PDB file of C-alpha atoms and ligand atoms in Angstrom:
ATOM      1  CA  MET A   1       0.000   0.000   0.000  1.00  0.00           C
ATOM      2  CA  SER A   2       1.373   3.445  -0.819  1.00  0.00           C
ATOM      3  CA  ARG A   3       1.230   6.022   1.924  1.00  0.00           C
ATOM      4  CA  ILE A   4      -0.752   9.220   1.547  1.00  0.00           C
ATOM      5  CA  ALA A   5       0.078  12.612   3.059  1.00  0.00           C
ATOM      6  CA  TYR A   6      -2.037  15.715   3.399  1.00  0.00           C
ATOM      7  CA  VAL A   7      -0.314  18.941   2.318  1.00  0.00           C
ATOM      8  CA  ASN A   8      -2.191  22.237   2.346  1.00  0.00           C
ATOM      9  CA  GLY A   9      -5.546  20.986   1.166  1.00  0.00           C
ATOM     10  CA  ARG A  10      -4.417  18.059  -0.995  1.00  0.00           C
ATOM     11  CA  TYR A  11      -4.036  14.342  -0.389  1.00  0.00           C
ATOM     12  CA  ILE A  12      -0.952  13.213  -2.260  1.00  0.00           C
ATOM     13  CA  ALA A  13       1.446  10.262  -2.429  1.00  0.00           C
ATOM     14  CA  HIS A  14       3.774  10.417   0.572  1.00  0.00           C
ATOM     15  CA  ARG A  15       6.859  10.170  -1.655  1.00  0.00           C
ATOM     16  CA  ASP A  16       5.738  13.282  -3.558  1.00  0.00           C
ATOM     17  CA  ALA A  17       4.755  15.349  -0.492  1.00  0.00           C
ATOM     18  CA  ARG A  18       6.707  18.637  -0.454  1.00  0.00           C
ATOM     19  CA  VAL A  19       6.822  22.007   1.254  1.00  0.00           C
ATOM     20  CA  HIS A  20       8.793  24.981  -0.067  1.00  0.00           C
ATOM     21  CA  ILE A  21      12.427  25.529   1.012  1.00  0.00           C
ATOM     22  CA  GLU A  22      11.440  28.898   2.448  1.00  0.00           C
ATOM     23  CA  ASP A  23       8.761  27.460   4.678  1.00  0.00           C
ATOM     24  CA  ARG A  24       9.507  28.985   8.071  1.00  0.00           C
ATOM     25  CA  GLY A  25       9.206  25.565   9.670  1.00  0.00           C
ATOM     26  CA  TYR A  26      12.249  24.488   7.659  1.00  0.00           C
ATOM     27  CA  GLN A  27      14.179  27.725   8.178  1.00  0.00           C
ATOM     28  CA  PHE A  28      13.350  28.684  11.769  1.00  0.00           C
ATOM     29  CA  ALA A  29      11.476  25.717  13.298  1.00  0.00           C
ATOM     30  CA  ASP A  30       8.664  28.286  13.300  1.00  0.00           C
ATOM     31  CA  GLY A  31       5.734  25.978  13.863  1.00  0.00           C
ATOM     32  CA  CYS A  32       4.162  23.435  16.114  1.00  0.00           C
ATOM     33  CA  TYR A  33       2.837  19.897  15.926  1.00  0.00           C
ATOM     34  CA  GLU A  34       0.754  17.167  17.502  1.00  0.00           C
ATOM     35  CA  VAL A  35       1.002  13.395  17.518  1.00  0.00           C
ATOM     36  CA  VAL A  36      -2.470  11.949  18.053  1.00  0.00           C
ATOM     37  CA  ALA A  37      -2.741   8.245  18.807  1.00  0.00           C
ATOM     38  CA  MET A  38      -5.498   6.102  17.348  1.00  0.00           C
ATOM     39  CA  ARG A  39      -6.657   2.740  18.622  1.00  0.00           C
ATOM     40  CA  ASN A  40      -9.472   0.611  17.181  1.00  0.00           C
ATOM     41  CA  GLY A  41      -9.960   3.383  14.622  1.00  0.00           C
ATOM     42  CA  VAL A  42     -10.707   5.953  17.338  1.00  0.00           C
ATOM     43  CA  PHE A  43      -8.494   8.919  18.242  1.00  0.00           C
ATOM     44  CA  ILE A  44      -7.467   9.050  21.883  1.00  0.00           C
ATOM     45  CA  ASP A  45      -8.255  12.324  23.617  1.00  0.00           C
ATOM     46  CA  ALA A  46      -8.338  14.217  20.321  1.00  0.00           C
ATOM     47  CA  GLY A  47     -10.060  17.091  22.132  1.00  0.00           C
ATOM     48  CA  LEU A  48      -7.095  17.525  24.468  1.00  0.00           C
ATOM     49  CA  HIS A  49      -4.664  17.397  21.540  1.00  0.00           C
ATOM     50  CA  LEU A  50      -6.559  20.083  19.648  1.00  0.00           C
ATOM     51  CA  GLN A  51      -6.772  22.204  22.794  1.00  0.00           C
ATOM     52  CA  ARG A  52      -2.980  21.948  23.209  1.00  0.00           C
ATOM     53  CA  LEU A  53      -2.467  22.694  19.507  1.00  0.00           C
ATOM     54  CA  ARG A  54      -4.545  25.882  19.831  1.00  0.00           C
ATOM     55  CA  ARG A  55      -2.511  26.860  22.878  1.00  0.00           C
ATOM     56  CA  SER A  56       0.812  26.314  21.019  1.00  0.00           C
ATOM     57  CA  LEU A  57      -0.436  28.261  17.994  1.00  0.00           C
ATOM     58  CA  ALA A  58      -1.583  31.139  20.181  1.00  0.00           C
ATOM     59  CA  ALA A  59       1.769  31.220  22.003  1.00  0.00           C
ATOM     60  CA  LEU A  60       3.526  31.531  18.629  1.00  0.00           C
ATOM     61  CA  SER A  61       0.943  34.016  17.272  1.00  0.00           C
ATOM     62  CA  ILE A  62       0.127  31.747  14.334  1.00  0.00           C
ATOM     63  CA  ALA A  63      -3.437  32.435  13.264  1.00  0.00           C
ATOM     64  CA  PHE A  64      -4.558  29.122  11.847  1.00  0.00           C
ATOM     65  CA  PRO A  65      -7.790  29.416   9.890  1.00  0.00           C
ATOM     66  CA  MET A  66      -9.247  25.905  10.195  1.00  0.00           C
ATOM     67  CA  ASN A  67     -11.670  24.965  12.939  1.00  0.00           C
ATOM     68  CA  ASP A  68     -11.388  21.835  15.082  1.00  0.00           C
ATOM     69  CA  ALA A  69     -14.231  20.023  13.291  1.00  0.00           C
ATOM     70  CA  ALA A  70     -12.509  20.517   9.919  1.00  0.00           C
ATOM     71  CA  LEU A  71      -9.172  19.399  11.374  1.00  0.00           C
ATOM     72  CA  MET A  72     -10.830  16.246  12.713  1.00  0.00           C
ATOM     73  CA  VAL A  73     -12.254  15.512   9.254  1.00  0.00           C
ATOM     74  CA  VAL A  74      -8.757  15.705   7.744  1.00  0.00           C
ATOM     75  CA  MET A  75      -7.203  13.673  10.586  1.00  0.00           C
ATOM     76  CA  ASN A  76      -9.756  10.908  10.125  1.00  0.00           C
ATOM     77  CA  GLU A  77      -9.317  10.982   6.356  1.00  0.00           C
ATOM     78  CA  VAL A  78      -5.508  10.750   6.577  1.00  0.00           C
ATOM     79  CA  ALA A  79      -5.840   7.781   8.955  1.00  0.00           C
ATOM     80  CA  ARG A  80      -8.434   6.148   6.693  1.00  0.00           C
ATOM     81  CA  ARG A  81      -6.409   6.603   3.502  1.00  0.00           C
ATOM     82  CA  ASN A  82      -3.383   5.046   5.204  1.00  0.00           C
ATOM     83  CA  LEU A  83      -5.442   2.154   6.611  1.00  0.00           C
ATOM     84  CA  VAL A  84      -4.441   3.097  10.153  1.00  0.00           C
ATOM     85  CA  ARG A  85      -6.575   1.569  12.904  1.00  0.00           C
ATOM     86  CA  GLU A  86      -3.824   1.490  15.541  1.00  0.00           C
ATOM     87  CA  GLY A  87      -1.064   4.052  15.266  1.00  0.00           C
ATOM     88  CA  PHE A  88      -0.982   7.796  15.053  1.00  0.00           C
ATOM     89  CA  VAL A  89      -1.540  10.890  12.965  1.00  0.00           C
ATOM     90  CA  TYR A  90       1.229  13.483  12.836  1.00  0.00           C
ATOM     91  CA  LEU A  91       0.027  17.034  12.283  1.00  0.00           C
ATOM     92  CA  GLN A  92       2.300  20.032  11.736  1.00  0.00           C
ATOM     93  CA  ILE A  93       1.420  23.673  11.298  1.00  0.00           C
ATOM     94  CA  THR A  94       4.039  26.286  10.462  1.00  0.00           C
ATOM     95  CA  ARG A  95       3.802  30.029   9.947  1.00  0.00           C
ATOM     96  CA  GLY A  96       4.106  29.401   6.216  1.00  0.00           C
ATOM     97  CA  VAL A  97       6.352  30.319   3.302  1.00  0.00           C
ATOM     98  CA  ALA A  98       8.065  33.717   3.223  1.00  0.00           C
ATOM     99  CA  THR A  99      11.375  35.303   2.198  1.00  0.00           C
ATOM    100  CA  ARG A 100      13.856  34.560   4.965  1.00  0.00           C
ATOM    101  CA  ASP A 101      13.638  37.246   7.622  1.00  0.00           C
ATOM    102  CA  PHE A 102      13.589  36.713  11.374  1.00  0.00           C
ATOM    103  CA  ALA A 103      10.581  38.928  12.061  1.00  0.00           C
ATOM    104  CA  PHE A 104       7.165  37.551  11.157  1.00  0.00           C
ATOM    105  CA  PRO A 105       6.158  38.036   7.512  1.00  0.00           C
ATOM    106  CA  GLY A 106       3.284  40.377   6.763  1.00  0.00           C
ATOM    107  CA  LYS A 107       1.055  37.830   5.112  1.00  0.00           C
ATOM    108  CA  ALA A 108       2.225  34.248   5.048  1.00  0.00           C
ATOM    109  CA  ARG A 109      -0.408  31.524   4.894  1.00  0.00           C
ATOM    110  CA  PRO A 110       0.177  28.847   7.564  1.00  0.00           C
ATOM    111  CA  SER A 111       1.181  25.449   6.161  1.00  0.00           C
ATOM    112  CA  LEU A 112      -0.589  22.304   7.345  1.00  0.00           C
ATOM    113  CA  VAL A 113       0.904  18.874   6.807  1.00  0.00           C
ATOM    114  CA  MET A 114      -0.397  15.541   8.088  1.00  0.00           C
ATOM    115  CA  THR A 115       0.833  11.963   7.872  1.00  0.00           C
ATOM    116  CA  ALA A 116      -0.358   8.739   9.494  1.00  0.00           C
ATOM    117  CA  ARG A 117       1.435   5.555  10.489  1.00  0.00           C
ATOM    118  CA  SER A 118       0.390   2.223  11.904  1.00  0.00           C
ATOM    119  CA  LYS A 119       2.144   1.346  15.158  1.00  0.00           C
ATOM    120  CA  LEU A 120       1.581  -1.067  17.988  1.00  0.00           C
ATOM    121  CA  LEU A 121       0.893   1.274  20.898  1.00  0.00           C
ATOM    122  CA  VAL A 122       1.266  -1.330  23.625  1.00  0.00           C
ATOM    123  CA  ASP A 123       4.356  -3.368  22.868  1.00  0.00           C
ATOM    124  CA  PRO A 124       4.213  -6.603  24.900  1.00  0.00           C
ATOM    125  CA  LYS A 125       8.002  -6.971  24.743  1.00  0.00           C
ATOM    126  CA  LEU A 126       8.589  -3.513  26.243  1.00  0.00           C
ATOM    127  CA  MET A 127       5.905  -4.133  28.837  1.00  0.00           C
ATOM    128  CA  ALA A 128       7.536  -7.418  29.896  1.00  0.00           C
ATOM    129  CA  SER A 129      11.127  -6.172  30.011  1.00  0.00           C
ATOM    130  CA  GLY A 130      10.610  -2.534  30.962  1.00  0.00           C
ATOM    131  CA  ILE A 131      13.028   0.005  29.572  1.00  0.00           C
ATOM    132  CA  LYS A 132      16.252   1.739  30.480  1.00  0.00           C
ATOM    133  CA  VAL A 133      16.650   5.526  30.553  1.00  0.00           C
ATOM    134  CA  ILE A 134      19.761   7.651  30.819  1.00  0.00           C
ATOM    135  CA  THR A 135      19.896  11.135  32.324  1.00  0.00           C
ATOM    136  CA  ILE A 136      21.163  14.171  30.404  1.00  0.00           C
ATOM    137  CA  PRO A 137      21.183  17.923  31.037  1.00  0.00           C
ATOM    138  CA  ASP A 138      18.048  19.690  29.827  1.00  0.00           C
ATOM    139  CA  GLN A 139      19.488  21.985  27.156  1.00  0.00           C
ATOM    140  CA  ARG A 140      16.244  23.127  25.566  1.00  0.00           C
ATOM    141  CA  TRP A 141      14.811  26.605  25.324  1.00  0.00           C
ATOM    142  CA  ALA A 142      12.770  27.888  28.245  1.00  0.00           C
ATOM    143  CA  ARG A 143       9.317  27.076  26.747  1.00  0.00           C
ATOM    144  CA  PRO A 144       9.117  23.324  26.181  1.00  0.00           C
ATOM    145  CA  ASP A 145       5.451  23.591  27.220  1.00  0.00           C
ATOM    146  CA  ILE A 146       4.848  24.842  23.658  1.00  0.00           C
ATOM    147  CA  LYS A 147       4.829  21.828  21.344  1.00  0.00           C
ATOM    148  CA  SER A 148       7.110  23.461  18.787  1.00  0.00           C
ATOM    149  CA  VAL A 149       8.941  21.621  16.007  1.00  0.00           C
ATOM    150  CA  SER A 150      12.209  22.941  17.446  1.00  0.00           C
ATOM    151  CA  LEU A 151      13.366  19.505  18.622  1.00  0.00           C
ATOM    152  CA  LEU A 152      17.133  19.406  18.084  1.00  0.00           C
ATOM    153  CA  PRO A 153      18.044  18.954  21.791  1.00  0.00           C
ATOM    154  CA  ASN A 154      15.407  16.205  21.991  1.00  0.00           C
ATOM    155  CA  ALA A 155      16.893  14.458  18.948  1.00  0.00           C
ATOM    156  CA  LEU A 156      20.420  14.740  20.392  1.00  0.00           C
ATOM    157  CA  GLY A 157      19.159  13.313  23.683  1.00  0.00           C
ATOM    158  CA  LYS A 158      17.396  10.400  22.011  1.00  0.00           C
ATOM    159  CA  GLU A 159      20.519   9.616  20.010  1.00  0.00           C
ATOM    160  CA  ALA A 160      22.598   9.637  23.224  1.00  0.00           C
ATOM    161  CA  ALA A 161      20.084   7.201  24.743  1.00  0.00           C
ATOM    162  CA  LYS A 162      20.274   4.946  21.705  1.00  0.00           C
ATOM    163  CA  LYS A 163      24.093   4.925  21.828  1.00  0.00           C
ATOM    164  CA  ALA A 164      23.914   3.978  25.516  1.00  0.00           C
ATOM    165  CA  GLY A 165      21.553   1.093  24.753  1.00  0.00           C
ATOM    166  CA  ALA A 166      18.677   2.932  26.435  1.00  0.00           C
ATOM    167  CA  TYR A 167      15.168   3.669  25.216  1.00  0.00           C
ATOM    168  CA  GLU A 168      14.828   7.234  26.427  1.00  0.00           C
ATOM    169  CA  ALA A 169      16.809  10.080  27.995  1.00  0.00           C
ATOM    170  CA  TRP A 170      15.403  11.918  30.999  1.00  0.00           C
ATOM    171  CA  GLN A 171      16.366  15.572  30.918  1.00  0.00           C
ATOM    172  CA  VAL A 172      17.559  17.180  34.131  1.00  0.00           C
ATOM    173  CA  ASP A 173      17.262  20.862  35.032  1.00  0.00           C
ATOM    174  CA  ARG A 174      19.858  23.002  36.832  1.00  0.00           C
ATOM    175  CA  ASP A 175      18.424  22.050  40.221  1.00  0.00           C
ATOM    176  CA  GLY A 176      19.025  18.363  39.521  1.00  0.00           C
ATOM    177  CA  ASN A 177      15.344  17.640  38.973  1.00  0.00           C
ATOM    178  CA  VAL A 178      14.031  15.515  36.123  1.00  0.00           C
ATOM    179  CA  THR A 179      11.959  17.592  33.709  1.00  0.00           C
ATOM    180  CA  GLU A 180      10.794  14.978  31.189  1.00  0.00           C
ATOM    181  CA  GLY A 181      11.983  12.560  28.522  1.00  0.00           C
ATOM    182  CA  THR A 182      12.947  13.688  25.024  1.00  0.00           C
ATOM    183  CA  SER A 183       9.529  12.563  23.746  1.00  0.00           C
ATOM    184  CA  SER A 184       7.697  11.426  26.877  1.00  0.00           C
ATOM    185  CA  ASN A 185       6.776  12.463  30.416  1.00  0.00           C
ATOM    186  CA  ALA A 186       8.568  10.987  33.432  1.00  0.00           C
ATOM    187  CA  TRP A 187       7.004   9.416  36.525  1.00  0.00           C
ATOM    188  CA  ILE A 188       8.121   7.608  39.665  1.00  0.00           C
ATOM    189  CA  VAL A 189       6.400   5.685  42.436  1.00  0.00           C
ATOM    190  CA  THR A 190       7.918   6.349  45.855  1.00  0.00           C
ATOM    191  CA  LYS A 191       8.567   3.579  48.378  1.00  0.00           C
ATOM    192  CA  ALA A 192       5.601   4.998  50.309  1.00  0.00           C
ATOM    193  CA  GLY A 193       3.386   4.227  47.278  1.00  0.00           C
ATOM    194  CA  GLU A 194       2.877   7.765  46.027  1.00  0.00           C
ATOM    195  CA  VAL A 195       2.831   8.358  42.270  1.00  0.00           C
ATOM    196  CA  VAL A 196       4.900  11.440  41.387  1.00  0.00           C
ATOM    197  CA  THR A 197       5.220  13.418  38.178  1.00  0.00           C
ATOM    198  CA  ARG A 198       6.502  16.926  37.657  1.00  0.00           C
ATOM    199  CA  GLN A 199       3.885  19.660  37.733  1.00  0.00           C
ATOM    200  CA  ALA A 200       2.949  20.952  34.272  1.00  0.00           C
ATOM    201  CA  ASP A 201       4.659  24.326  34.378  1.00  0.00           C
ATOM    202  CA  GLN A 202       6.649  25.961  31.569  1.00  0.00           C
ATOM    203  CA  GLY A 203       9.448  23.408  32.101  1.00  0.00           C
ATOM    204  CA  ILE A 204       7.672  20.460  30.460  1.00  0.00           C
ATOM    205  CA  LEU A 205       5.192  19.566  27.772  1.00  0.00           C
ATOM    206  CA  ASN A 206       1.870  18.787  29.401  1.00  0.00           C
ATOM    207  CA  GLY A 207       1.430  15.387  27.775  1.00  0.00           C
ATOM    208  CA  VAL A 208      -2.033  14.316  26.728  1.00  0.00           C
ATOM    209  CA  THR A 209      -1.153  10.809  27.934  1.00  0.00           C
ATOM    210  CA  ARG A 210       0.002  12.409  31.188  1.00  0.00           C
ATOM    211  CA  LEU A 211      -3.393  14.099  31.533  1.00  0.00           C
ATOM    212  CA  GLY A 212      -5.170  10.847  30.714  1.00  0.00           C
ATOM    213  CA  LEU A 213      -3.141   8.909  33.255  1.00  0.00           C
ATOM    214  CA  LEU A 214      -3.836  11.581  35.886  1.00  0.00           C
ATOM    215  CA  ARG A 215      -7.552  10.956  35.291  1.00  0.00           C
ATOM    216  CA  VAL A 216      -7.043   7.191  35.551  1.00  0.00           C
ATOM    217  CA  ILE A 217      -5.110   7.673  38.804  1.00  0.00           C
ATOM    218  CA  ALA A 218      -7.786   9.963  40.247  1.00  0.00           C
ATOM    219  CA  ALA A 219     -10.484   7.411  39.369  1.00  0.00           C
ATOM    220  CA  SER A 220      -8.457   4.561  40.906  1.00  0.00           C
ATOM    221  CA  GLY A 221      -7.777   6.387  44.156  1.00  0.00           C
ATOM    222  CA  PHE A 222      -3.963   6.058  44.066  1.00  0.00           C
ATOM    223  CA  ARG A 223      -2.006   8.711  45.925  1.00  0.00           C
ATOM    224  CA  LEU A 224      -0.537  11.313  43.595  1.00  0.00           C
ATOM    225  CA  SER A 225       1.773  14.277  43.854  1.00  0.00           C
ATOM    226  CA  GLU A 226       2.600  16.682  41.014  1.00  0.00           C
ATOM    227  CA  ARG A 227       5.978  18.041  42.062  1.00  0.00           C
ATOM    228  CA  PRO A 228       9.633  18.068  41.005  1.00  0.00           C
ATOM    229  CA  PHE A 229      11.703  14.958  41.762  1.00  0.00           C
ATOM    230  CA  SER A 230      15.483  14.646  41.599  1.00  0.00           C
ATOM    231  CA  VAL A 231      17.561  12.062  39.767  1.00  0.00           C
ATOM    232  CA  ALA A 232      18.622  10.691  43.189  1.00  0.00           C
ATOM    233  CA  GLU A 233      14.986  10.327  44.265  1.00  0.00           C
ATOM    234  CA  ALA A 234      14.139   8.583  40.985  1.00  0.00           C
ATOM    235  CA  LYS A 235      17.037   6.152  41.376  1.00  0.00           C
ATOM    236  CA  GLY A 236      15.897   5.351  44.904  1.00  0.00           C
ATOM    237  CA  ALA A 237      12.223   5.030  43.951  1.00  0.00           C
ATOM    238  CA  ALA A 238      10.203   1.829  44.106  1.00  0.00           C
ATOM    239  CA  GLU A 239       9.119   2.115  40.468  1.00  0.00           C
ATOM    240  CA  ALA A 240       9.400   4.404  37.478  1.00  0.00           C
ATOM    241  CA  LEU A 241       7.488   4.816  34.231  1.00  0.00           C
ATOM    242  CA  LEU A 242       7.045   7.047  31.223  1.00  0.00           C
ATOM    243  CA  THR A 243       4.056   8.146  29.181  1.00  0.00           C
ATOM    244  CA  SER A 244       3.564   9.283  25.597  1.00  0.00           C
ATOM    245  CA  SER A 245       0.990   9.071  22.837  1.00  0.00           C
ATOM    246  CA  THR A 246       3.112   6.612  20.876  1.00  0.00           C
ATOM    247  CA  ASN A 247       3.932   4.300  23.805  1.00  0.00           C
ATOM    248  CA  PHE A 248       1.120   4.851  26.306  1.00  0.00           C
ATOM    249  CA  VAL A 249       2.552   3.790  29.707  1.00  0.00           C
ATOM    250  CA  VAL A 250       5.875   1.932  29.891  1.00  0.00           C
ATOM    251  CA  PRO A 251       7.690   0.739  33.037  1.00  0.00           C
ATOM    252  CA  VAL A 252      11.236   2.090  33.510  1.00  0.00           C
ATOM    253  CA  VAL A 253      13.502  -0.472  35.170  1.00  0.00           C
ATOM    254  CA  ARG A 254      16.923   1.210  35.033  1.00  0.00           C
ATOM    255  CA  ILE A 255      18.092   4.810  35.302  1.00  0.00           C
ATOM    256  CA  ASP A 256      21.698   5.219  34.117  1.00  0.00           C
ATOM    257  CA  ASP A 257      23.352   2.224  35.792  1.00  0.00           C
ATOM    258  CA  THR A 258      20.963   1.996  38.717  1.00  0.00           C
ATOM    259  CA  PRO A 259      18.151  -0.579  38.744  1.00  0.00           C
ATOM    260  CA  VAL A 260      14.850   0.891  39.885  1.00  0.00           C
ATOM    261  CA  GLY A 261      13.339  -1.212  42.679  1.00  0.00           C
ATOM    262  CA  ASP A 262      14.160  -4.839  41.902  1.00  0.00           C
ATOM    263  CA  GLY A 263      14.995  -3.965  38.271  1.00  0.00           C
ATOM    264  CA  LYS A 264      11.728  -5.399  36.944  1.00  0.00           C
ATOM    265  CA  PRO A 265       8.513  -3.656  35.834  1.00  0.00           C
ATOM    266  CA  GLY A 266       6.760  -2.606  39.029  1.00  0.00           C
ATOM    267  CA  PRO A 267       3.264  -3.763  40.036  1.00  0.00           C
ATOM    268  CA  LEU A 268       1.768  -0.280  40.053  1.00  0.00           C
ATOM    269  CA  ALA A 269       3.353   0.610  36.685  1.00  0.00           C
ATOM    270  CA  LYS A 270       1.794  -2.532  35.208  1.00  0.00           C
ATOM    271  CA  LYS A 271      -1.576  -1.737  36.754  1.00  0.00           C
ATOM    272  CA  LEU A 272      -1.477   1.852  35.459  1.00  0.00           C
ATOM    273  CA  ALA A 273      -0.463   0.641  31.989  1.00  0.00           C
ATOM    274  CA  ALA A 274      -3.423  -1.749  31.898  1.00  0.00           C
ATOM    275  CA  SER A 275      -5.869   0.862  33.192  1.00  0.00           C
ATOM    276  CA  TYR A 276      -4.614   3.446  30.706  1.00  0.00           C
ATOM    277  CA  ALA A 277      -5.013   0.936  27.850  1.00  0.00           C
ATOM    278  CA  ASP A 278      -8.660   0.460  28.933  1.00  0.00           C
ATOM    279  CA  TYR A 279      -9.132   4.235  29.060  1.00  0.00           C
ATOM    280  CA  ALA A 280      -7.591   4.581  25.571  1.00  0.00           C
ATOM    281  CA  ALA A 281      -9.664   1.736  24.118  1.00  0.00           C
ATOM    282  CA  ILE A 282     -12.752   3.936  24.299  1.00  0.00           C
ATOM    283  CA  GLY A 283     -11.028   7.073  22.994  1.00  0.00           C
ATOM    284  CA  GLY A 284      -9.958   8.489  26.351  1.00  0.00           C
ATOM    285  CA  SER A 285     -12.123  11.035  28.065  1.00  0.00           C
ATOM    286  CA  ASP A 286     -13.660  12.744  25.044  1.00  0.00           C
ATOM    287  CA  LYS A 287     -14.225   9.810  22.657  1.00  0.00           C
ATOM    288  CA  SER A 288     -13.558  11.976  19.586  1.00  0.00           C
TER     289      SER A 288
HETATM  290  N1  PDD B  21       6.106  13.430  21.897  1.00  0.00           N
HETATM  291  N2  PDD B  21       7.283  15.431  26.383  1.00  0.00           N
HETATM  292  C1  PDD B  21       7.824  15.632  25.169  1.00  0.00           C
HETATM  293  C2  PDD B  21       9.038  16.472  25.051  1.00  0.00           C
HETATM  294  C3  PDD B  21       7.212  15.064  24.038  1.00  0.00           C
HETATM  295  O1  PDD B  21       7.741  15.277  22.811  1.00  0.00           O
HETATM  296  C4  PDD B  21       6.056  14.259  24.199  1.00  0.00           C
HETATM  297  C5  PDD B  21       5.351  13.624  23.035  1.00  0.00           C
HETATM  298  C6  PDD B  21       5.549  14.065  25.490  1.00  0.00           C
HETATM  299  C7  PDD B  21       4.303  13.270  25.745  1.00  0.00           C
HETATM  300  O2  PDD B  21       3.167  13.958  25.255  1.00  0.00           O
HETATM  301  P1  PDD B  21       1.875  13.167  24.772  1.00  0.00           P
HETATM  302  O3  PDD B  21       1.444  12.273  25.892  1.00  0.00           O
HETATM  303  O4  PDD B  21       0.904  14.216  24.484  1.00  0.00           O
HETATM  304  O5  PDD B  21       2.279  12.369  23.572  1.00  0.00           O
HETATM  305  C8  PDD B  21       6.175  14.683  26.554  1.00  0.00           C
HETATM  306  C9  PDD B  21       5.476  12.910  20.700  1.00  0.00           C
HETATM  307  C10 PDD B  21       4.902  11.544  20.892  1.00  0.00           C
HETATM  308  C11 PDD B  21       6.462  13.011  19.553  1.00  0.00           C
HETATM  309  O6  PDD B  21       7.110  14.041  19.472  1.00  0.00           O
HETATM  310  O7  PDD B  21       6.555  12.104  18.737  1.00  0.00           O
END
């Protein structure tokens, strides 16, 4: 099957999909994106993704002239044309094409690109083994809460993880606290049984999976604290996990060279992963 992409109003063969070399996304990373997971042909928390997209666009002063209902039509169509039932849609909006100049152009039309890919969102192998993370300094700009396409530090971090035989890199701020992964949010479970994840301030992306898991935790009655945690606290924790749209909830069993707990996926991490999968199976909280 040949893949189909959406580019500014047209569905075209993926191999022929192009944007102009003076698109500001290419020149300045002047744009933002979303990765929306789909399971059983249903988007998971699409409403929260679109809400975050609107927030990112507003923060970058990109006036995007398509409403959420129209965006959903295109998202569903891109998934359908690529035969995706389980996987994700990637959606990117940039400020558009303009002669290279740092200041915003007078009248550029925002570019919208979408692709879709099938992917197993709950990988039984990863769930059984758990994953290793390394820790790296957080070298990003000061607004990672905006889901911008400016992802070079994230790519460098993921490459460092790969070279170290790890799955993810947890970024660490100047105070020694974990901010988040390069493409996921970070969580621990303390020995006292409290689930901890950093508060969603300007220092992290407020993950849609993070928000979904917070709802699952609230409904299950587990103890939760949204606060900073240090690398030392994470290494001494009972359990650790990460969340993202493309991996849902995955147990973390090693941080740098330190096993977390007994070095196996923890019981609460497994429970949360299963509960989140149930939550996702019906489209999350908004069933879009
Ligand atoms: N990344 N933090 C960062 C830096 C991320 O890039 C992501 C997602 C997350 C988790 O957010 P969510 O639960 O909404 O997926 C946290 C996506 C999957 C990506 O860039 O491919």
